[in-house]
mmCIF file of C-alpha atoms and ligand atoms in Angstrom:
data_model
loop_
_atom_site.group_PDB
_atom_site.id
_atom_site.type_symbol
_atom_site.label_atom_id
_atom_site.label_comp_id
_atom_site.label_asym_id
_atom_site.label_seq_id
_atom_site.Cartn_x
_atom_site.Cartn_y
_atom_site.Cartn_z
ATOM 1 C CA PHE A 117 70.916 105.011 52.988
ATOM 2 C CA ALA A 118 70.783 107.291 55.785
ATOM 3 C CA LYS A 119 67.517 105.672 57.152
ATOM 4 C CA ALA A 120 69.006 102.209 56.598
ATOM 5 C CA ARG A 121 71.913 103.088 58.670
ATOM 6 C CA GLY A 122 69.661 104.866 61.228
ATOM 7 C CA GLY A 123 67.757 101.475 61.353
ATOM 8 C CA ASN A 124 70.602 99.491 61.783
ATOM 9 C CA SER A 125 72.036 101.804 64.443
ATOM 10 C CA PHE A 126 68.920 101.495 66.316
ATOM 11 C CA HIS A 127 68.765 97.874 66.200
ATOM 12 C CA PHE A 128 72.328 97.856 67.438
ATOM 13 C CA TYR A 129 71.518 100.133 70.309
ATOM 14 C CA GLU A 130 68.385 98.080 71.182
ATOM 15 C CA LYS A 131 70.368 94.761 71.111
ATOM 16 C CA LYS A 132 72.852 96.327 73.341
ATOM 17 C CA LEU A 133 70.147 97.513 75.801
ATOM 18 C CA ASN A 134 68.909 94.044 75.762
ATOM 19 C CA ASP A 135 72.255 92.503 76.333
ATOM 20 C CA MET A 136 72.816 95.041 79.105
ATOM 21 C CA PHE A 137 69.522 94.009 80.678
ATOM 22 C CA GLU A 138 70.131 90.173 80.317
ATOM 23 C CA GLU A 139 73.550 90.730 82.019
ATOM 24 C CA GLU A 140 72.089 92.556 84.821
ATOM 25 C CA MET A 141 69.350 89.961 85.210
ATOM 26 C CA LEU A 142 71.927 87.036 85.244
ATOM 27 C CA LEU A 143 74.136 88.961 87.639
ATOM 28 C CA ASP A 144 70.922 89.714 89.918
ATOM 29 C CA HIS A 145 69.908 86.165 90.037
ATOM 30 C CA GLY A 146 73.589 85.025 90.464
ATOM 31 C CA LEU A 147 73.994 87.399 93.476
ATOM 32 C CA ARG A 148 70.929 86.034 95.079
ATOM 33 C CA GLU A 149 72.386 82.508 94.517
ATOM 34 C CA ALA A 150 75.884 83.718 95.776
ATOM 35 C CA LEU A 151 74.150 84.647 99.042
ATOM 36 C CA LEU A 152 72.438 81.449 99.648
ATOM 37 C CA LYS A 153 75.432 79.259 98.318
ATOM 38 C CA ASP A 154 78.346 80.786 100.269
ATOM 39 C CA GLN A 155 80.006 82.327 97.203
ATOM 40 C CA LEU A 156 80.536 85.723 99.152
ATOM 41 C CA VAL A 157 83.955 85.933 100.983
ATOM 42 C CA LEU A 158 85.607 88.640 102.927
ATOM 43 C CA HIS A 159 89.144 90.069 102.517
ATOM 44 C CA TYR A 160 90.672 92.008 105.167
ATOM 45 C CA GLN A 161 92.813 95.059 104.795
ATOM 46 C CA PRO A 162 94.833 96.405 107.792
ATOM 47 C CA LYS A 163 94.906 100.073 108.951
ATOM 48 C CA VAL A 164 98.023 100.932 110.655
ATOM 49 C CA ASN A 165 99.003 103.508 113.334
ATOM 50 C CA THR A 166 101.083 106.370 111.443
ATOM 51 C CA PHE A 167 103.635 106.834 114.144
ATOM 52 C CA THR A 168 104.172 103.319 115.384
ATOM 53 C CA GLY A 169 103.494 101.216 112.446
ATOM 54 C CA ALA A 170 101.073 98.797 114.567
ATOM 55 C CA ILE A 171 97.967 97.445 112.863
ATOM 56 C CA CYS A 172 95.311 99.417 114.715
ATOM 57 C CA GLY A 173 92.219 98.266 112.748
ATOM 58 C CA VAL A 174 90.972 96.151 109.792
ATOM 59 C CA GLU A 175 88.370 96.714 107.007
ATOM 60 C CA ALA A 176 86.284 93.949 105.911
ATOM 61 C CA LEU A 177 85.920 93.878 102.013
ATOM 62 C CA VAL A 178 83.496 91.608 100.203
ATOM 63 C CA ARG A 179 84.322 89.556 97.095
ATOM 64 C CA TRP A 180 82.310 87.298 95.231
ATOM 65 C CA GLU A 181 83.788 83.985 94.270
ATOM 66 C CA HIS A 182 81.809 83.061 91.036
ATOM 67 C CA PRO A 183 82.059 79.248 90.353
ATOM 68 C CA GLU A 184 82.638 79.948 86.449
ATOM 69 C CA LEU A 185 83.648 83.721 86.315
ATOM 70 C CA GLY A 186 86.129 83.563 89.216
ATOM 71 C CA ARG A 187 86.624 86.360 91.785
ATOM 72 C CA ILE A 188 84.490 89.451 91.053
ATOM 73 C CA PRO A 189 85.272 92.703 93.044
ATOM 74 C CA PRO A 190 82.625 94.764 94.668
ATOM 75 C CA ASP A 191 82.784 97.648 92.201
ATOM 76 C CA LYS A 192 81.330 95.019 89.572
ATOM 77 C CA PHE A 193 78.306 94.118 91.689
ATOM 78 C CA ILE A 194 77.504 96.430 94.503
ATOM 79 C CA PRO A 195 75.865 99.307 92.185
ATOM 80 C CA LEU A 196 73.578 96.564 90.791
ATOM 81 C CA ALA A 197 72.822 95.193 94.381
ATOM 82 C CA GLU A 198 72.033 98.880 95.453
ATOM 83 C CA SER A 199 69.600 99.404 92.546
ATOM 84 C CA SER A 200 67.889 95.929 93.285
ATOM 85 C CA GLY A 201 67.996 96.388 97.226
ATOM 86 C CA LEU A 202 69.765 93.182 97.680
ATOM 87 C CA ILE A 203 72.543 95.106 99.116
ATOM 88 C CA LEU A 204 70.588 95.262 102.325
ATOM 89 C CA LYS A 205 71.011 91.419 102.706
ATOM 90 C CA ILE A 206 74.789 91.346 101.372
ATOM 91 C CA ASP A 207 75.631 93.955 104.218
ATOM 92 C CA GLU A 208 73.754 91.863 106.759
ATOM 93 C CA TRP A 209 75.703 88.856 105.793
ATOM 94 C CA VAL A 210 79.136 90.832 105.625
ATOM 95 C CA LEU A 211 78.462 92.605 109.266
ATOM 96 C CA LEU A 212 77.783 89.100 110.937
ATOM 97 C CA GLU A 213 80.556 87.540 109.006
ATOM 98 C CA ALA A 214 82.802 90.167 109.968
ATOM 99 C CA CYS A 215 82.065 90.398 113.679
ATOM 100 C CA ARG A 216 82.223 86.634 113.914
ATOM 101 C CA GLN A 217 85.777 86.553 112.438
ATOM 102 C CA ASN A 218 86.930 89.314 114.613
ATOM 103 C CA LYS A 219 85.707 87.600 117.731
ATOM 104 C CA ALA A 220 87.427 84.231 116.504
ATOM 105 C CA TRP A 221 90.628 86.162 116.152
ATOM 106 C CA GLN A 222 90.181 87.503 119.752
ATOM 107 C CA ASP A 223 89.430 84.196 121.178
ATOM 108 C CA ALA A 224 92.523 82.946 119.422
ATOM 109 C CA GLY A 225 94.511 85.345 121.528
ATOM 110 C CA LEU A 226 95.363 87.831 118.702
ATOM 111 C CA PRO A 227 95.597 91.505 119.283
ATOM 112 C CA LYS A 228 92.069 93.032 119.831
ATOM 113 C CA ILE A 229 91.284 95.646 117.113
ATOM 114 C CA PRO A 230 88.360 97.090 115.878
ATOM 115 C CA ILE A 231 86.711 95.581 112.520
ATOM 116 C CA ALA A 232 85.385 98.064 109.960
ATOM 117 C CA VAL A 233 82.249 97.324 107.990
ATOM 118 C CA ASN A 234 81.069 99.270 104.906
ATOM 119 C CA LEU A 235 77.247 99.971 105.092
ATOM 120 C CA SER A 236 75.175 101.024 101.942
ATOM 121 C CA GLY A 237 73.228 104.362 102.236
ATOM 122 C CA LEU A 238 70.078 102.377 101.670
ATOM 123 C CA HIS A 239 70.181 101.070 105.243
ATOM 124 C CA PHE A 240 69.343 104.481 106.427
ATOM 125 C CA SER A 241 65.962 104.645 104.818
ATOM 126 C CA GLN A 242 65.188 101.450 106.741
ATOM 127 C CA THR A 243 63.924 101.597 110.315
ATOM 128 C CA HIS A 244 65.765 98.479 111.876
ATOM 129 C CA LEU A 245 69.510 99.152 111.351
ATOM 130 C CA VAL A 246 69.956 99.870 115.056
ATOM 131 C CA GLU A 247 68.224 96.378 115.996
ATOM 132 C CA LEU A 248 70.172 94.705 113.223
ATOM 133 C CA ILE A 249 73.486 95.792 114.770
ATOM 134 C CA GLN A 250 72.412 94.914 118.334
ATOM 135 C CA GLN A 251 71.309 91.441 116.966
ATOM 136 C CA VAL A 252 74.727 90.671 115.084
ATOM 137 C CA LEU A 253 76.728 91.956 118.113
ATOM 138 C CA GLU A 254 74.667 89.411 120.335
ATOM 139 C CA GLN A 255 74.988 86.641 117.867
ATOM 140 C CA SER A 256 78.675 87.056 117.339
ATOM 141 C CA GLY A 257 79.686 87.969 120.917
ATOM 142 C CA LEU A 258 81.786 90.732 119.839
ATOM 143 C CA ASP A 259 82.061 93.851 122.107
ATOM 144 C CA GLU A 260 80.732 96.771 120.572
ATOM 145 C CA LYS A 261 83.910 98.881 120.755
ATOM 146 C CA TYR A 262 85.652 96.462 118.277
ATOM 147 C CA LEU A 263 83.158 97.314 115.606
ATOM 148 C CA ASN A 264 83.561 100.359 113.227
ATOM 149 C CA LEU A 265 80.853 101.430 110.547
ATOM 150 C CA GLU A 266 81.898 103.096 107.359
ATOM 151 C CA ILE A 267 79.326 105.213 105.680
ATOM 152 C CA THR A 268 79.629 107.677 102.733
ATOM 153 C CA GLU A 269 78.621 111.141 102.580
ATOM 154 C CA GLY A 270 75.978 110.354 100.170
ATOM 155 C CA VAL A 271 73.791 109.070 103.151
ATOM 156 C CA PHE A 272 73.413 112.781 104.493
ATOM 157 C CA ILE A 273 71.993 114.179 101.156
ATOM 158 C CA LYS A 274 68.188 113.703 101.967
ATOM 159 C CA ASN A 275 66.268 113.263 105.161
ATOM 160 C CA VAL A 276 69.159 114.521 107.260
ATOM 161 C CA ASP A 277 67.395 114.584 110.414
ATOM 162 C CA PRO A 278 66.286 110.819 110.533
ATOM 163 C CA VAL A 279 69.823 109.952 109.470
ATOM 164 C CA ILE A 280 71.521 111.855 112.449
ATOM 165 C CA ASP A 281 69.028 110.283 114.707
ATOM 166 C CA THR A 282 69.874 106.894 113.627
ATOM 167 C CA ILE A 283 73.686 107.452 113.706
ATOM 168 C CA THR A 284 73.338 109.043 117.084
ATOM 169 C CA ARG A 285 71.792 106.017 118.453
ATOM 170 C CA ILE A 286 74.565 103.765 116.835
ATOM 171 C CA ARG A 287 77.205 106.194 118.444
ATOM 172 C CA ASP A 288 75.614 105.841 121.754
ATOM 173 C CA MET A 289 75.761 102.061 121.613
ATOM 174 C CA GLY A 290 79.560 102.476 121.623
ATOM 175 C CA ILE A 291 80.246 101.842 118.053
ATOM 176 C CA GLN A 292 82.630 104.012 116.011
ATOM 177 C CA LEU A 293 81.506 105.605 112.868
ATOM 178 C CA SER A 294 83.746 106.771 109.812
ATOM 179 C CA ILE A 295 82.930 108.918 106.807
ATOM 180 C CA ASP A 296 84.304 106.889 103.910
ATOM 181 C CA ASP A 297 85.769 108.449 100.699
ATOM 182 C CA PHE A 298 85.687 111.661 102.311
ATOM 183 C CA GLY A 299 86.181 114.642 99.688
ATOM 184 C CA THR A 300 84.429 112.727 96.707
ATOM 185 C CA GLY A 301 80.830 113.841 97.661
ATOM 186 C CA TYR A 302 79.127 117.122 98.408
ATOM 187 C CA SER A 303 79.577 117.692 102.109
ATOM 188 C CA SER A 304 82.230 119.965 103.740
ATOM 189 C CA LEU A 305 83.966 119.296 106.890
ATOM 190 C CA SER A 306 81.931 122.132 108.493
ATOM 191 C CA GLN A 307 78.813 120.142 107.605
ATOM 192 C CA LEU A 308 80.314 117.099 109.140
ATOM 193 C CA GLN A 309 80.568 118.927 112.512
ATOM 194 C CA ARG A 310 76.846 118.371 112.972
ATOM 195 C CA LEU A 311 77.117 114.596 112.850
ATOM 196 C CA PRO A 312 78.189 112.245 115.467
ATOM 197 C CA ILE A 313 81.154 110.918 113.540
ATOM 198 C CA SER A 314 84.479 110.247 115.255
ATOM 199 C CA ASN A 315 86.811 109.440 112.158
ATOM 200 C CA VAL A 316 87.152 110.599 108.602
ATOM 201 C CA LYS A 317 88.635 108.456 105.771
ATOM 202 C CA LEU A 318 90.293 110.542 103.012
ATOM 203 C CA ASP A 319 89.426 109.264 99.622
ATOM 204 C CA ARG A 320 92.481 107.692 97.932
ATOM 205 C CA SER A 321 92.164 110.269 94.998
ATOM 206 C CA PHE A 322 93.671 112.748 97.474
ATOM 207 C CA ILE A 323 96.369 110.617 98.391
ATOM 208 C CA HIS A 324 97.794 109.510 94.825
ATOM 209 C CA ASP A 325 101.130 111.359 94.026
ATOM 210 C CA ILE A 326 100.450 113.733 97.052
ATOM 211 C CA ALA A 327 104.303 114.099 97.483
ATOM 212 C CA ASP A 328 104.557 115.611 93.974
ATOM 213 C CA GLU A 329 101.514 117.838 93.840
ATOM 214 C CA PRO A 330 101.734 120.875 96.171
ATOM 215 C CA LYS A 331 98.018 121.752 95.800
ATOM 216 C CA LYS A 332 96.733 118.350 96.743
ATOM 217 C CA ALA A 333 99.249 118.327 99.456
ATOM 218 C CA ALA A 334 97.896 121.657 100.878
ATOM 219 C CA VAL A 335 94.201 120.350 100.649
ATOM 220 C CA VAL A 336 95.192 117.211 102.511
ATOM 221 C CA LYS A 337 96.851 119.058 105.195
ATOM 222 C CA ALA A 338 94.183 121.553 105.743
ATOM 223 C CA ILE A 339 91.539 118.765 105.912
ATOM 224 C CA ILE A 340 93.581 116.745 108.446
ATOM 225 C CA ASP A 341 94.094 120.126 110.707
ATOM 226 C CA LEU A 342 90.208 120.910 110.418
ATOM 227 C CA ALA A 343 89.231 117.314 111.269
ATOM 228 C CA HIS A 344 91.660 117.451 114.371
ATOM 229 C CA SER A 345 90.206 120.723 115.570
ATOM 230 C CA MET A 346 86.748 119.208 115.449
ATOM 231 C CA ARG A 347 88.231 116.123 117.421
ATOM 232 C CA MET A 348 87.927 113.634 114.636
ATOM 233 C CA THR A 349 90.609 111.301 113.813
ATOM 234 C CA VAL A 350 91.757 110.894 110.077
ATOM 235 C CA VAL A 351 92.773 107.691 108.040
ATOM 236 C CA ALA A 352 94.249 108.096 104.868
ATOM 237 C CA GLU A 353 93.157 105.522 102.061
ATOM 238 C CA GLY A 354 95.194 104.088 99.220
ATOM 239 C CA VAL A 355 98.813 104.897 100.475
ATOM 240 C CA GLU A 356 100.948 103.160 97.955
ATOM 241 C CA THR A 357 104.339 104.906 98.409
ATOM 242 C CA LYS A 358 106.826 105.848 101.001
ATOM 243 C CA ASN A 359 106.795 109.261 99.964
ATOM 244 C CA GLU A 360 102.926 109.411 100.565
ATOM 245 C CA MET A 361 103.243 107.863 104.042
ATOM 246 C CA ASN A 362 106.104 110.273 105.021
ATOM 247 C CA TYR A 363 104.127 113.402 103.700
ATOM 248 C CA LEU A 364 101.080 112.057 105.785
ATOM 249 C CA LYS A 365 103.192 111.401 108.735
ATOM 250 C CA GLN A 366 104.364 115.101 108.594
ATOM 251 C CA CYS A 367 100.767 116.199 108.389
ATOM 252 C CA LYS A 368 99.923 113.997 111.637
ATOM 253 C CA CYS A 369 97.328 112.039 109.793
ATOM 254 C CA ASP A 370 96.332 109.448 112.506
ATOM 255 C CA GLU A 371 96.175 106.036 110.498
ATOM 256 C CA LEU A 372 97.140 104.832 107.083
ATOM 257 C CA GLN A 373 95.611 102.308 104.768
ATOM 258 C CA GLY A 374 96.826 101.118 101.550
ATOM 259 C CA TYR A 375 98.820 98.731 99.141
ATOM 260 C CA TYR A 376 102.202 100.022 100.814
ATOM 261 C CA PHE A 377 101.123 98.371 104.036
ATOM 262 C CA SER A 378 99.150 95.498 102.620
ATOM 263 C CA ARG A 379 96.515 94.657 100.188
ATOM 264 C CA PRO A 380 93.215 93.204 101.434
ATOM 265 C CA LEU A 381 93.854 89.790 102.467
ATOM 266 C CA PRO A 382 91.971 86.282 102.961
ATOM 267 C CA ALA A 383 91.314 85.710 106.627
ATOM 268 C CA ASP A 384 93.905 83.103 107.239
ATOM 269 C CA GLU A 385 96.704 85.317 105.762
ATOM 270 C CA PHE A 386 95.302 88.344 107.742
ATOM 271 C CA SER A 387 95.389 86.409 110.981
ATOM 272 C CA ALA A 388 99.042 85.356 110.223
ATOM 273 C CA LEU A 389 99.736 89.062 109.765
ATOM 274 C CA LEU A 390 98.190 90.096 112.939
ATOM 275 C CA ASP A 391 100.107 87.277 114.626
ATOM 276 C CA SER A 392 103.483 88.422 113.305
ATOM 277 C CA GLU A 393 102.701 92.047 114.318
ATOM 278 C CA ASP A 394 106.081 92.557 116.123
ATOM 279 C CA ASP A 395 108.196 91.682 113.154
ATOM 280 C CA TRP A 396 105.961 93.391 110.671
ATOM 281 C CA LYS A 397 106.114 96.804 112.107
ATOM 282 C CA LYS A 398 109.895 96.897 111.888
ATOM 283 C CA PRO A 399 110.158 99.168 108.836
ATOM 284 C CA ALA A 400 112.980 96.940 107.466
ATOM 285 C CA ALA A 401 110.449 94.136 107.000
ATOM 286 C CA ARG A 402 108.494 96.043 104.577
ATOM 287 C CA THR A 403 109.115 96.499 100.899
ATOM 288 C CA VAL A 404 107.361 98.823 98.566
HETATM 289 P P1 C2E B 794 86.354 101.415 100.199
HETATM 290 O O1 C2E B 794 85.292 101.050 101.332
HETATM 291 O O2 C2E B 794 86.608 102.986 100.001
HETATM 292 O O3 C2E B 794 87.474 100.449 100.188
HETATM 293 C C1 C2E B 794 88.742 100.846 99.868
HETATM 294 C C2 C2E B 794 89.032 100.208 98.547
HETATM 295 O O4 C2E B 794 90.177 100.562 98.030
HETATM 296 C C3 C2E B 794 89.006 98.697 98.455
HETATM 297 O O5 C2E B 794 88.574 98.320 97.164
HETATM 298 C C4 C2E B 794 90.529 98.226 98.498
HETATM 299 O O6 C2E B 794 90.867 97.101 98.086
HETATM 300 C C5 C2E B 794 91.111 99.594 97.705
HETATM 301 N N1 C2E B 794 92.538 99.831 98.186
HETATM 302 C C6 C2E B 794 93.012 99.833 99.324
HETATM 303 N N2 C2E B 794 94.342 100.175 99.288
HETATM 304 C C7 C2E B 794 94.589 100.594 97.923
HETATM 305 C C8 C2E B 794 95.587 101.054 97.486
HETATM 306 O O7 C2E B 794 96.643 101.421 98.121
HETATM 307 N N3 C2E B 794 95.547 101.476 96.155
HETATM 308 C C9 C2E B 794 94.381 101.192 95.344
HETATM 309 N N4 C2E B 794 94.279 101.574 94.111
HETATM 310 N N5 C2E B 794 93.382 100.600 96.019
HETATM 311 C C10 C2E B 794 93.416 100.408 97.242
HETATM 312 P P2 C2E B 794 87.388 97.032 97.014
HETATM 313 O O8 C2E B 794 87.799 96.033 98.024
HETATM 314 O O9 C2E B 794 87.582 96.546 95.453
HETATM 315 O O10 C2E B 794 86.283 97.687 97.386
HETATM 316 C C11 C2E B 794 85.711 98.759 96.666
HETATM 317 C C12 C2E B 794 84.497 99.461 97.295
HETATM 318 O O11 C2E B 794 83.386 98.475 97.465
HETATM 319 C C13 C2E B 794 84.714 99.778 98.767
HETATM 320 O O12 C2E B 794 85.412 101.066 98.743
HETATM 321 C C14 C2E B 794 83.300 99.749 99.331
HETATM 322 O O13 C2E B 794 82.843 101.266 99.051
HETATM 323 C C15 C2E B 794 82.513 98.931 98.474
HETATM 324 N N6 C2E B 794 82.512 97.623 99.437
HETATM 325 C C16 C2E B 794 83.226 96.554 99.734
HETATM 326 N N7 C2E B 794 83.033 95.724 100.472
HETATM 327 C C17 C2E B 794 81.648 96.071 100.810
HETATM 328 C C18 C2E B 794 80.659 95.781 101.526
HETATM 329 O O14 C2E B 794 80.632 94.664 102.177
HETATM 330 N N8 C2E B 794 79.212 96.406 101.601
HETATM 331 C C19 C2E B 794 79.274 97.430 101.070
HETATM 332 N N9 C2E B 794 77.854 98.281 101.058
HETATM 333 N N10 C2E B 794 80.095 98.240 100.065
HETATM 334 C C20 C2E B 794 81.380 97.300 100.017
HETATM 335 MG MG1 MG B 795 85.514 101.578 103.298
HETATM 336 MG MG1 MG B 796 87.072 104.427 100.849
HETATM 337 MG MG1 MG B 797 84.681 103.402 97.932
#
């Protein structure tokens, strides 16, 4: 009996593995097609100045508009795209699309703000990242000071020296660099000191319920103070409530991003928001 059951569960396991494999194959094939068939779209989430409420930046976030499955969020396909390497092509598309969009908004007379693009760590084991960025700026006509690249701490785990070299070259081009999801990885702020990075994005796990958790609140304040002492600015991610905003203001966090201000929006809705800037930054116009 036990043997039979073992056999069954083995077959069950094997079948599950097969299903998973098939699902991945389908997803991978689908993603390659998505790139060719224009099924990827960008949504845009504002970053606001903590003290004025003005939109001071925007982050481009990729979505997959699948013809049958509907909108697929990045967490569902980026890990797979990273294991297949396809993320390099996806990020290239995102980079160009985001720069073109930002240039189009500027040409339409909207306020000029930097656009942030997320880059997978995989780009740093490639040699032509710097050339790629140069090419994209040329193609889109966007001034380099309006581009901001977000990278995660994972980038610095191996081969630190070549990575620092690449990042320094990017910084020297006049592009802003941010460490994304700060606090979830392995690095500490003192390690970041070695890096030519001007901005830290505090992961949203630190922000959630911050006003009711004194220990969390203390950690956040310490990180902000230390970042400032190293001349880095801080963005808080995932700000969802007024209490969270108020605490971050008290800590002098420079910029805020989160559903409290706006969810990521399709391009036309974001440009309408940017266009109505003056109305929008009045606190009364905001609801939680
Ligand atoms: P991220 O770069 O840390 O982006 C922030 C994520 O938090 C976004 O999820 C955003 O929609 C979400 N978010 C923003 N405000 C709030 C809030 O107040 N509450 C909560 N609960 N969530 C909030 P999204 O768009 O699903 O993206 C997830 C991750 O996928 C991103 O995290 C980034 O790591 C990755 N990603 C997105 N687009 C790209 C891309 O073009 N290239 C690469 N390599 N990665 C990307
Ligand atoms: Mg990001
Ligand atoms: Mg993040
Ligand atoms: Mg993330």
